Coordinates of C-alpha atoms in Angstrom, one line a residue:
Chain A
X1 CA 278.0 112.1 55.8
X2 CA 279.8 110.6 59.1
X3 CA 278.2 112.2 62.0
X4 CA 280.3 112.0 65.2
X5 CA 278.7 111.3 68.3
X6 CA 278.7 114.7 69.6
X7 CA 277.0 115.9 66.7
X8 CA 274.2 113.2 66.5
X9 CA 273.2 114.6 70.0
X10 CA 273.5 117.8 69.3
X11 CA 271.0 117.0 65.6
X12 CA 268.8 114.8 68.1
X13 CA 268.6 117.5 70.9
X14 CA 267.6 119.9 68.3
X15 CA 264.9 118.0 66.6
X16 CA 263.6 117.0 70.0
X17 CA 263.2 121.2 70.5
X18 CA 261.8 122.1 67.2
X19 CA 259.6 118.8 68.2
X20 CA 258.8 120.9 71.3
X21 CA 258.5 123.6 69.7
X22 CA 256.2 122.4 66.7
X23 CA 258.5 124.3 64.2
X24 CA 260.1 122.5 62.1
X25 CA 264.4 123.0 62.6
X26 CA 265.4 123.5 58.9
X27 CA 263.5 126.6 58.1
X28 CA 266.2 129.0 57.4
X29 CA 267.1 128.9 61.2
X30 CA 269.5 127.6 63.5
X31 CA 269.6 125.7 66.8
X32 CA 271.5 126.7 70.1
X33 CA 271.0 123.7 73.1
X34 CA 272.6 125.2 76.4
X35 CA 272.9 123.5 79.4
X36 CA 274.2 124.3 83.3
X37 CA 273.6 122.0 86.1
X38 CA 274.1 123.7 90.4
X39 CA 274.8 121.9 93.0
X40 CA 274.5 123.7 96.3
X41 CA 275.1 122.6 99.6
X42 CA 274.8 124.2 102.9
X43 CA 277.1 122.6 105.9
X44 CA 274.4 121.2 107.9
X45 CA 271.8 123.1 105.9
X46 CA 269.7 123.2 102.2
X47 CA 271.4 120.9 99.4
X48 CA 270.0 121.7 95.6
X49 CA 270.4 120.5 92.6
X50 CA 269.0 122.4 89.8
X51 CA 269.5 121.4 85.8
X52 CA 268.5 123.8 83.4
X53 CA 268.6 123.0 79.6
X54 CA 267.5 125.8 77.0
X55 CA 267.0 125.7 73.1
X56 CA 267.6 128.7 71.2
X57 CA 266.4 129.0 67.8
X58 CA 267.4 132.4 66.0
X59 CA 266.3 133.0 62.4
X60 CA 268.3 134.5 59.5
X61 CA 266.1 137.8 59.8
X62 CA 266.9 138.4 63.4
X63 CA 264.6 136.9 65.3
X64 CA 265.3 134.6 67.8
X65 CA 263.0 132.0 70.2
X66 CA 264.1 130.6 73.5
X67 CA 262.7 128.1 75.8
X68 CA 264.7 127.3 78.8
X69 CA 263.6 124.4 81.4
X70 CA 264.9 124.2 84.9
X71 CA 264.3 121.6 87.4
X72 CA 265.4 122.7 91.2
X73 CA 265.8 120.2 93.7
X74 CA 265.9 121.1 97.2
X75 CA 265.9 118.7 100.5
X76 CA 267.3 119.7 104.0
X77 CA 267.0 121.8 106.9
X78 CA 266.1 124.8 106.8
X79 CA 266.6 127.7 110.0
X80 CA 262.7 128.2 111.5
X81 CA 263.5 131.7 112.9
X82 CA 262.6 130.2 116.3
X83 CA 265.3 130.4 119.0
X84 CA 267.8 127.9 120.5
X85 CA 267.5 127.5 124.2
X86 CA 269.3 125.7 126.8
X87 CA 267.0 123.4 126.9
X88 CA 265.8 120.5 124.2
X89 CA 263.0 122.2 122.4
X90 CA 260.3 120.4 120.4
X91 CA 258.4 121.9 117.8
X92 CA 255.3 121.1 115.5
X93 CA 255.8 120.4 111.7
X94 CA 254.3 122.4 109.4
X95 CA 251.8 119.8 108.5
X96 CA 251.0 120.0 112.2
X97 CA 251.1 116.0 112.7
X98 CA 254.3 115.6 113.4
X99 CA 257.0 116.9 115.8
X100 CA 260.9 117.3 115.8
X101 CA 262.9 118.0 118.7
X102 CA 266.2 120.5 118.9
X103 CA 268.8 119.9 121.2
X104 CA 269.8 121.9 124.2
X105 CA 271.5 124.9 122.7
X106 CA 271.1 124.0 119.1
X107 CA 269.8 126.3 116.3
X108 CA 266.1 125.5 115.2
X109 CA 266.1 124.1 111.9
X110 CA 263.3 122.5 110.3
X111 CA 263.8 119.5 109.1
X112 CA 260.7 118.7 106.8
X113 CA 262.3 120.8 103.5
X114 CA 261.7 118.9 100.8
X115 CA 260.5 120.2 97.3
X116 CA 260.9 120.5 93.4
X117 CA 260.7 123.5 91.6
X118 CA 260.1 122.9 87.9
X119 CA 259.8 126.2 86.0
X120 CA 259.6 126.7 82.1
X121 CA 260.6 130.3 80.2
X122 CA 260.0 131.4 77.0
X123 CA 260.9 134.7 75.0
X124 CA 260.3 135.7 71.5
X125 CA 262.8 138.8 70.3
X126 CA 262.2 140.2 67.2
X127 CA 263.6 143.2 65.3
X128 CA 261.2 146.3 64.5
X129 CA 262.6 148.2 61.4
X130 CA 266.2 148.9 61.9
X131 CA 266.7 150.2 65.4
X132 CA 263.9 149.0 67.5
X133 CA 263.7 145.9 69.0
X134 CA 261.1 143.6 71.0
X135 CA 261.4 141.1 73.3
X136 CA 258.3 139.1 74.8
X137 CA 258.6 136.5 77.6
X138 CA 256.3 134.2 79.5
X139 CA 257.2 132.4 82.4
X140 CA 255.6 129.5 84.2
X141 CA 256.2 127.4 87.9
X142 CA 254.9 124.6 89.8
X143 CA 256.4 123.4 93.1
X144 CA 254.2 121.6 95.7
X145 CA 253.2 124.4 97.4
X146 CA 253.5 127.6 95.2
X147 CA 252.7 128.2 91.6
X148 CA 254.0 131.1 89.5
X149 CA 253.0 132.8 85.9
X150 CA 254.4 136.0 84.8
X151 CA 254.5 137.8 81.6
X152 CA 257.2 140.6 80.4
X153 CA 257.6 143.1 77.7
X154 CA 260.8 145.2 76.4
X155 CA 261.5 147.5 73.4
X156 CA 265.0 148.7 73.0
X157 CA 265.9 151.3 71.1
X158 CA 269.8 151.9 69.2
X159 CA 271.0 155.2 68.9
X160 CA 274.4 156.6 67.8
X161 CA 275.5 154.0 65.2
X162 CA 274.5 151.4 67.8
X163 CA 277.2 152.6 70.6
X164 CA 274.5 153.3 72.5
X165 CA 271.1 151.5 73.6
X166 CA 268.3 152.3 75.7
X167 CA 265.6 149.9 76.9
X168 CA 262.6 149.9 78.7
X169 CA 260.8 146.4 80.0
X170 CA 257.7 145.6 82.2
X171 CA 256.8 142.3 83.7
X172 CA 253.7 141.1 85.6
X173 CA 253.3 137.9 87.7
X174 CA 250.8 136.3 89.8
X175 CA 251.8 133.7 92.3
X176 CA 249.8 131.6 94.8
X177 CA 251.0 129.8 98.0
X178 CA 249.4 126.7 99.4
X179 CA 251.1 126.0 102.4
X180 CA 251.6 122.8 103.8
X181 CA 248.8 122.7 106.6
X182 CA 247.3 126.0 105.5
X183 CA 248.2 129.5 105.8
X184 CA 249.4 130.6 109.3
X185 CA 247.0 133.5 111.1
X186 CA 250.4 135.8 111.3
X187 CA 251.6 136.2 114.9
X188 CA 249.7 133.3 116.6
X189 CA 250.7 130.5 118.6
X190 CA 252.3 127.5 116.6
X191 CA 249.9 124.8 116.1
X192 CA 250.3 122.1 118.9
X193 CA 250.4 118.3 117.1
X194 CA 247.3 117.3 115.7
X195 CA 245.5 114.1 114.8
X196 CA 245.9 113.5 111.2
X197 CA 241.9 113.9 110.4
X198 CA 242.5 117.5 112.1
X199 CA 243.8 120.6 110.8
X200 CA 246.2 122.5 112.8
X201 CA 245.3 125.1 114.8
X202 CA 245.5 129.0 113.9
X203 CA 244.7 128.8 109.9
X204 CA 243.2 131.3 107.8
X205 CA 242.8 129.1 104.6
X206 CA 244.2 126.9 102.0
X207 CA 246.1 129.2 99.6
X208 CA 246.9 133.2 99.9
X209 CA 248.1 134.9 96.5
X210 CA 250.9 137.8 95.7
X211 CA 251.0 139.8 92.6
X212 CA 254.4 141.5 91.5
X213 CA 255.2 144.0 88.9
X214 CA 258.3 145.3 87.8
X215 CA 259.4 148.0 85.6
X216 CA 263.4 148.1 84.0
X217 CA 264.9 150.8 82.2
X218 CA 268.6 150.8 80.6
X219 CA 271.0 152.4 79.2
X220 CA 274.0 150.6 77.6
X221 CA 276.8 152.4 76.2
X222 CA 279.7 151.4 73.6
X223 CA 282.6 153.1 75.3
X224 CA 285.5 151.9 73.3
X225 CA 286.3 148.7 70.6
X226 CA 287.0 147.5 73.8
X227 CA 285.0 148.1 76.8
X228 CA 281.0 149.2 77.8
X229 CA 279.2 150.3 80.2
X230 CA 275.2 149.7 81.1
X231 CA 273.6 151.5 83.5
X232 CA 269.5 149.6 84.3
X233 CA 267.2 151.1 87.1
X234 CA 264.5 148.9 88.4
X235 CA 261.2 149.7 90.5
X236 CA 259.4 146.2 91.8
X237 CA 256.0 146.2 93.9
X238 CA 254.5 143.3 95.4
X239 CA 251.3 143.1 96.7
X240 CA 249.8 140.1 98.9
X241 CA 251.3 137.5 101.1
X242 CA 254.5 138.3 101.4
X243 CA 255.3 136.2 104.6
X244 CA 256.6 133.4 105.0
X245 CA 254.3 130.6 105.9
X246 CA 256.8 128.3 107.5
X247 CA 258.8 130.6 109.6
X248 CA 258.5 131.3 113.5
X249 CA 259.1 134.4 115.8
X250 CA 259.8 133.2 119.6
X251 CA 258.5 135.0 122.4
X252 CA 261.3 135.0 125.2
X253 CA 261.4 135.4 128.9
X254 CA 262.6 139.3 129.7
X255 CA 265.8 140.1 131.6
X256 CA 263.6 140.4 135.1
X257 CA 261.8 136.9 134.6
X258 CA 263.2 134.0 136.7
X259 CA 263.9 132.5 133.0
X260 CA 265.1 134.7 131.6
X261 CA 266.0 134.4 127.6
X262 CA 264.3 131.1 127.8
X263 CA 261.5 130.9 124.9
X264 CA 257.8 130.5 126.0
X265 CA 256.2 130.9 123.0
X266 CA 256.4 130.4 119.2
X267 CA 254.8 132.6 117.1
X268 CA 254.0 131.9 113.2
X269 CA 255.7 135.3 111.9
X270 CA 254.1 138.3 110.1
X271 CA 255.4 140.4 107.0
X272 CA 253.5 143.3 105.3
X273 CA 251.6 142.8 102.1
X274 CA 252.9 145.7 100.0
X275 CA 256.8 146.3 99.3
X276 CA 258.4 148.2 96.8
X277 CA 261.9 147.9 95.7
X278 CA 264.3 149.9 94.0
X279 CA 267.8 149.6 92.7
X280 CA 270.4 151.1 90.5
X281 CA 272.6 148.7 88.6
X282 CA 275.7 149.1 86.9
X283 CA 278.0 146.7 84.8
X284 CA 281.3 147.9 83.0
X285 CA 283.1 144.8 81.1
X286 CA 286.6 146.0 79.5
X287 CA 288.7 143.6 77.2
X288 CA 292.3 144.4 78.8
X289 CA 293.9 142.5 76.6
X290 CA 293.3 140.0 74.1
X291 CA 290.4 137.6 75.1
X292 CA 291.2 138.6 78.9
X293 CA 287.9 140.4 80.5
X294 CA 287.4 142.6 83.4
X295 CA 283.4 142.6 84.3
X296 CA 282.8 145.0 87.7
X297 CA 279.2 144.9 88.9
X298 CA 277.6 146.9 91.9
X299 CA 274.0 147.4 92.7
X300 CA 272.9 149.4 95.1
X301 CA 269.1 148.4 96.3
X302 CA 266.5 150.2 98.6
X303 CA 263.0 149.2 99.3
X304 CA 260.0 150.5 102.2
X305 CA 261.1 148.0 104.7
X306 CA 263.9 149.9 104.8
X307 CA 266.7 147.3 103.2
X308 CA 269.4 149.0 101.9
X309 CA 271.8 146.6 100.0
X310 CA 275.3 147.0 97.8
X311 CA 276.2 144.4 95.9
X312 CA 280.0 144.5 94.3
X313 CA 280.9 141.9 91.7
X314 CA 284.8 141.4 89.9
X315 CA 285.6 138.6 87.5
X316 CA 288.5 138.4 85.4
X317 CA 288.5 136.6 82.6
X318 CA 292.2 135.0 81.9
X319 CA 292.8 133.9 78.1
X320 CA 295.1 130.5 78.6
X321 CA 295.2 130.2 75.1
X322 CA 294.6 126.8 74.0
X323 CA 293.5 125.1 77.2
X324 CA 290.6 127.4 77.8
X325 CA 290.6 130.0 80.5
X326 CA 290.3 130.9 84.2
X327 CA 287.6 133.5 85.5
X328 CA 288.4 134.4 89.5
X329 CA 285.6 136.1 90.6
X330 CA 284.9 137.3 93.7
X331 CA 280.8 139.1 95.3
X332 CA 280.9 141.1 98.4
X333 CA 277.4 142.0 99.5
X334 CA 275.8 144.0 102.3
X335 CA 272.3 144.3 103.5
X336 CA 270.7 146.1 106.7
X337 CA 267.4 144.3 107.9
X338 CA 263.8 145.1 107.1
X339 CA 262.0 147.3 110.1
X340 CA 259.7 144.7 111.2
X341 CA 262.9 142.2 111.6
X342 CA 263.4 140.6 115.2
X343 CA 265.9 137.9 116.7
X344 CA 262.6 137.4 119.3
X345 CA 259.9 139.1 121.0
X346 CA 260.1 139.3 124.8
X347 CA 257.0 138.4 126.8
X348 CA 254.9 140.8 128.0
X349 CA 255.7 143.5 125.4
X350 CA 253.1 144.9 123.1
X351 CA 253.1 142.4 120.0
X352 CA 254.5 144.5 117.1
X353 CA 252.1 144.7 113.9
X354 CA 254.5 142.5 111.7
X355 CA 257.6 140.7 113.0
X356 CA 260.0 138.0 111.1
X357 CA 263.2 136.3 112.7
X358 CA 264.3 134.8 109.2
X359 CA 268.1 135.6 109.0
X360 CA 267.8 136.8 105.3
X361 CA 265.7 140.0 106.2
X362 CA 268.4 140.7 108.9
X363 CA 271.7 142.5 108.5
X364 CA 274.0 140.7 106.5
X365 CA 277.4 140.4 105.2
X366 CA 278.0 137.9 102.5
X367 CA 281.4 136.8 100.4
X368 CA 281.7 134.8 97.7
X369 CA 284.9 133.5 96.2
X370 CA 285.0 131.5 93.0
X371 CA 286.6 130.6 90.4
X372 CA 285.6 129.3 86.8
X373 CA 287.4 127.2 84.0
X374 CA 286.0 127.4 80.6
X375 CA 286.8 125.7 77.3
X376 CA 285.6 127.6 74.3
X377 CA 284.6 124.8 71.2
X378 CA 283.8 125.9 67.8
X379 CA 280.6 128.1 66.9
X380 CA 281.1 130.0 70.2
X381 CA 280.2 126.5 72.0
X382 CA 281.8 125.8 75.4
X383 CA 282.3 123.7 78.3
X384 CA 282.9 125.3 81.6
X385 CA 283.3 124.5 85.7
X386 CA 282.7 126.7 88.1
X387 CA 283.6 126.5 91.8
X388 CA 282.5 128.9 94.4
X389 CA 282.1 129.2 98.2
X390 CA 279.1 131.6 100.0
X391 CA 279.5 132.6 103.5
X392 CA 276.6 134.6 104.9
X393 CA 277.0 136.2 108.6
X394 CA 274.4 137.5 110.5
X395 CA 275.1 140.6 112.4
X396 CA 273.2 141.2 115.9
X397 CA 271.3 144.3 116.1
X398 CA 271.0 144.2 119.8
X399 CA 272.1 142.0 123.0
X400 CA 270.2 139.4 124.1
X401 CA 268.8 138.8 127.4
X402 CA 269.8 136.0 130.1
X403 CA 270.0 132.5 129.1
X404 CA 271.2 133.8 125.7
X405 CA 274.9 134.2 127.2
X406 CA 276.6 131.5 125.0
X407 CA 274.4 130.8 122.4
X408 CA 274.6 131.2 119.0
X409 CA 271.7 133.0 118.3
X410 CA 273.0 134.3 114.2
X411 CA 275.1 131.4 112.9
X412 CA 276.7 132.3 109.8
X413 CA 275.6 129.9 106.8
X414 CA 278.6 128.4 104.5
X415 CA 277.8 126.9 101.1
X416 CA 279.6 125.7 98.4
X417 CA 278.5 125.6 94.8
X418 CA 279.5 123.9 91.7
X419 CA 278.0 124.5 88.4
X420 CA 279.1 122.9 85.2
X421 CA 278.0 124.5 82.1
X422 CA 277.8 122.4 78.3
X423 CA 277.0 123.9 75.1
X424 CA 275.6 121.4 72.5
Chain B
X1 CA 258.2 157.6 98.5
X2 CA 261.4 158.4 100.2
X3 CA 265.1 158.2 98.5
X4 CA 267.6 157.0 101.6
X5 CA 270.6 159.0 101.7
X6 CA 273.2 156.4 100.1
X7 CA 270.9 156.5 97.3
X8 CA 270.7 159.8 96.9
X9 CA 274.6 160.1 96.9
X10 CA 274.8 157.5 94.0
X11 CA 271.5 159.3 92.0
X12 CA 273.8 163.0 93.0
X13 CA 277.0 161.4 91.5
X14 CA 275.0 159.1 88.6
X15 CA 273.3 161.9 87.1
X16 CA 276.1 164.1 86.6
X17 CA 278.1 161.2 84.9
X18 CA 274.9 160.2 83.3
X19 CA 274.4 163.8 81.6
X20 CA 278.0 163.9 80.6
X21 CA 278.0 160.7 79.4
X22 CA 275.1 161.4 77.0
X23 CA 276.8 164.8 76.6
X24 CA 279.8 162.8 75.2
X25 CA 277.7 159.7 73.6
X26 CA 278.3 160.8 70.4
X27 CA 282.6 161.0 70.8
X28 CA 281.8 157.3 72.6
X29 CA 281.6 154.4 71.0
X30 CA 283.2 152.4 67.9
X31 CA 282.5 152.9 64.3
X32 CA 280.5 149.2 63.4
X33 CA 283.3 147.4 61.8
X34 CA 285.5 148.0 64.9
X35 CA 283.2 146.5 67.1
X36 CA 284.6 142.3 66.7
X37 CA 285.9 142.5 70.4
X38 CA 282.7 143.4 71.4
X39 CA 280.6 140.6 70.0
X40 CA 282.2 138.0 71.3
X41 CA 280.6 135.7 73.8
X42 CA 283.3 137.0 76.6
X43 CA 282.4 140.5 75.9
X44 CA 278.5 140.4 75.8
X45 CA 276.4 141.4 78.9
X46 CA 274.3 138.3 78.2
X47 CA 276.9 135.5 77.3
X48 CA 276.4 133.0 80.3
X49 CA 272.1 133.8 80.7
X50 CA 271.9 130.4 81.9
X51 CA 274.8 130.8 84.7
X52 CA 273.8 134.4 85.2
X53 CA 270.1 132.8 85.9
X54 CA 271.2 130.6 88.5
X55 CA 273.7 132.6 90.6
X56 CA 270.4 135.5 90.6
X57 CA 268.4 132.3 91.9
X58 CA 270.8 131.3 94.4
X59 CA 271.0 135.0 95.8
X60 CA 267.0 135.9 95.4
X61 CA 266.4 132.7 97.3
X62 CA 269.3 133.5 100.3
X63 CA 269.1 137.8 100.7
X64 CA 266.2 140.5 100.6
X65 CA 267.7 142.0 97.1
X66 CA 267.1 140.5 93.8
X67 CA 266.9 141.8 90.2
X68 CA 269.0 144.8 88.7
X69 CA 270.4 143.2 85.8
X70 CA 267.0 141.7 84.8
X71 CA 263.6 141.7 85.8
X72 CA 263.7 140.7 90.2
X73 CA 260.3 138.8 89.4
X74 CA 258.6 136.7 91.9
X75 CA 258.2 132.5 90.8
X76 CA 259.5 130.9 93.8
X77 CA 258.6 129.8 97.1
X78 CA 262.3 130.0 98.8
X79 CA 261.6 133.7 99.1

């Protein structure tokens, strides 16, 4: 038999899995290789790159195995929390021996982002009599300075001739965090520069941990031949360091001082160590015609720090025929910010009990706009591009004092993404 | 724990359309052999887990909301 080069991959890719995997491929089952590559870059900001590759083996009787690897590269600069000022700041690296400077009016980004995240998943489904179904997973993570292990459970149950489906899943993880130089006391003073046989100043430790459990239930519902509807709530606690080890709150001059609005301090910021989240999902996909697909998604989120977000999805799935398709797509999404979330502190105020200045806990308003080409092969196999721009803007929940006039003090963030998709 | 008010109006309108939509579950639906449309990749909730993986990375590592669709987990240091 003539293999063609695709297919002597695809063969090679699979035996290198059931390698993996220590099961050997031709046992009644068959191989599925996926792969999707990101690339992400922030203007002036994070750039990523993250692979992921994933081997699917499904069995005649139903049951399938997955393993998927993902690799994430990030380098970059990252926004510290701290505030610009009119003035060149300089500020201590996280290691605490080194320093970076900011220029007069400039937002304080730290420079020293570097890291790989490599994280492996696994899930085992399998079929319990005729209408009950399990699914298994295990995840694992390493990246310099935080590991991560989880474990997750579902059943799902058909009902109605299989039009309609309910689920329920619980996960458990345990993560720690070893942060460059140590973990931060929360609201201290940021570490002046150090020798390099000295720690920094204001530590607690090495490593803090978090433990996060999760609970899913759905509902999914066979509408028509042609459209469905699933409806999932979720409830997620977290317990433990929940803060940020790398991210600064700055203590400014008030409107009487003679600085006014000028920072004087840098604290290492402070989040609680409980939260639980909510949300209530829903997904509708319709086939309007012919291969062409509407998908609407919103979520509507709550947790005790008192974020409230909606998230709206739309894609539409255009058949081209032959040449493939096109999927616009387009995410609006609105967040207000966690109660412990301040721009700055002003000097001589009582220090809060928890304070962050990172933008993401603030109240944002983020689009997306993207658009996808696809190119369906044979055995449901495809090749597919995917081009989309993020903006994030920050909103300001109250006015600054003095020396603020004129500065940016919530830049918005603008990213664009590319991820190309390849099914061996 | 508290329910905020938005969420309340969603649970207040959800319900309902939750109780009639079980109410009407067994008029919903397709008998098996009509059901093609809906097993192809384009029409499955799950068709792109690997895209769908990302994009929940790339918004769990940039906002305070993750999860919904799947599990909102933990496993990374960006957040």
């Amino acid at each position: 038999m003539q293999l063609s080069g695709g297919n002597r991959v695809r063969l090679a890719l699979a035996a290198a899995a059931g390698a993996l995997l220590g099961t050997p491929a031709a046992r009644g089952g068959s191989w599925k290789l996926d792969s999707q590559v990101l690339y992400y870059s922030e203007t002036d900001r994070v750039t990523a790159i993250e692979p992921v590759i994933s081997a699917r083996w499904e069995r005649g009787d139903g049951q399938t195995l997955g393993l998927k690897l993902t690799v994430d590269s990030l380098t970059g600069a990252s926004a510290s929390g701290a505030m610009p000022s009119t003035r060149p700041q300089t500020y201590t690296t996280p290691s605490g021996h080194g320093i970076y400077t900011v220029g007069a009016g400039k937002t304080p980004l730290d420079p020293s982002f570097l890291d790989t995240r490599w994280a492996l998943d696994a899930a085992w489904e399998t079929p319990l009599g005729q209408l009950w179904r399990a699914t298994f997973g295990a995840h694992a993570s390493i990246e310099y300075d935080y590991d991560s292990a989880s474990l997750s459970a579902a059943l799902a149950r058909d009902f109605n001739q299989r039009n309609t489906t309910l689920s329920i899943g619980v996960s458990a993880g345990y993560d720690q965090i070893h942060p460059v130089g140590g973990v931060p006391r929360p609201l201290a003073s940021m570490s002046p520069e150090v020798p390099d046989d000295q720690a920094p100043l204001n530590r607690l430790g090495d490593a803090e941990t978090k433990s996060v459990g999760d609970l899913l239930l759905g509902l999914t519902q066979v509408i028509d031949r042609r459209s469905l509807l699933q409806i999932n709530y979720s409830l997620g606690m977290s317990d433990g360091y929940l803060t940020d080890p790398y991210k600064l709150v700055s203590i400014v001059e008030g409107a009487s001082g003679a600085d006014s609005g000028e920072p004087v301090d840098q604290l290492y910021e402070s989040r609680p160590d409980r939260r639980t989240k909510q949300s209530l999902y829903l997904a509708y996909k319709r086939e309007v015609r012919s291969q062409d697909v509407l998908d609407a998604v919103y979520r509507y989120l709550w947790d005790d720090w008192q974020v409230r977000s909606q998230t709206l999805e739309l894609r539409y799935r255009r058949d081209l025929g032959r040449p493939g398709y096109l999927q616009p797509h387009v995410r609006y999404y609105t967040q207000s910010a966690a109660d412990f979330y301040a721009r700055f502190l002003e000097a001589g105020a009582p220090l809060p009990s928890h304070a962050s200045a990172d933008y993401r806990l603030g109240e944002l308003t983020d689009w997306t706009f993207g658009l996808k080409y696809g190119k369906p092969l044979a055995h449901e196999r495809e090749w597919n591009l995917k081009l989309e721009l993020y903006r994030q803007s920050v909103s300001a929940p109250r006015a600054p004092p003095g020396a603020f006039a004129g500065l940016e003090l919530f830049p918005s963030v603008e990213a664009v993404m590319v991820q190309v998709g390849c099914d061996f | 724990m508290t329910i905020p008010r938005r969420a309340r109006v969603v649970l207040v309108l959800a319900i309902p359309a939750l109780l009639a939509g079980c109410a009407a579950a067994p008029r919903l639906g397709a008998k098996p052999w009509d059901r093609g449309e809906l097993a192809k990749r384009c029409m499955r909730l799950d068709g792109y887990p690997l895209e769908a993986g990302i994009d929940d990375h790339i918004y769990f590592s940039k906002e305070a909301s993750s999860g919904g669709a799947g599990f909102a987990g933990g496993g990374c240091g960006c957040n």
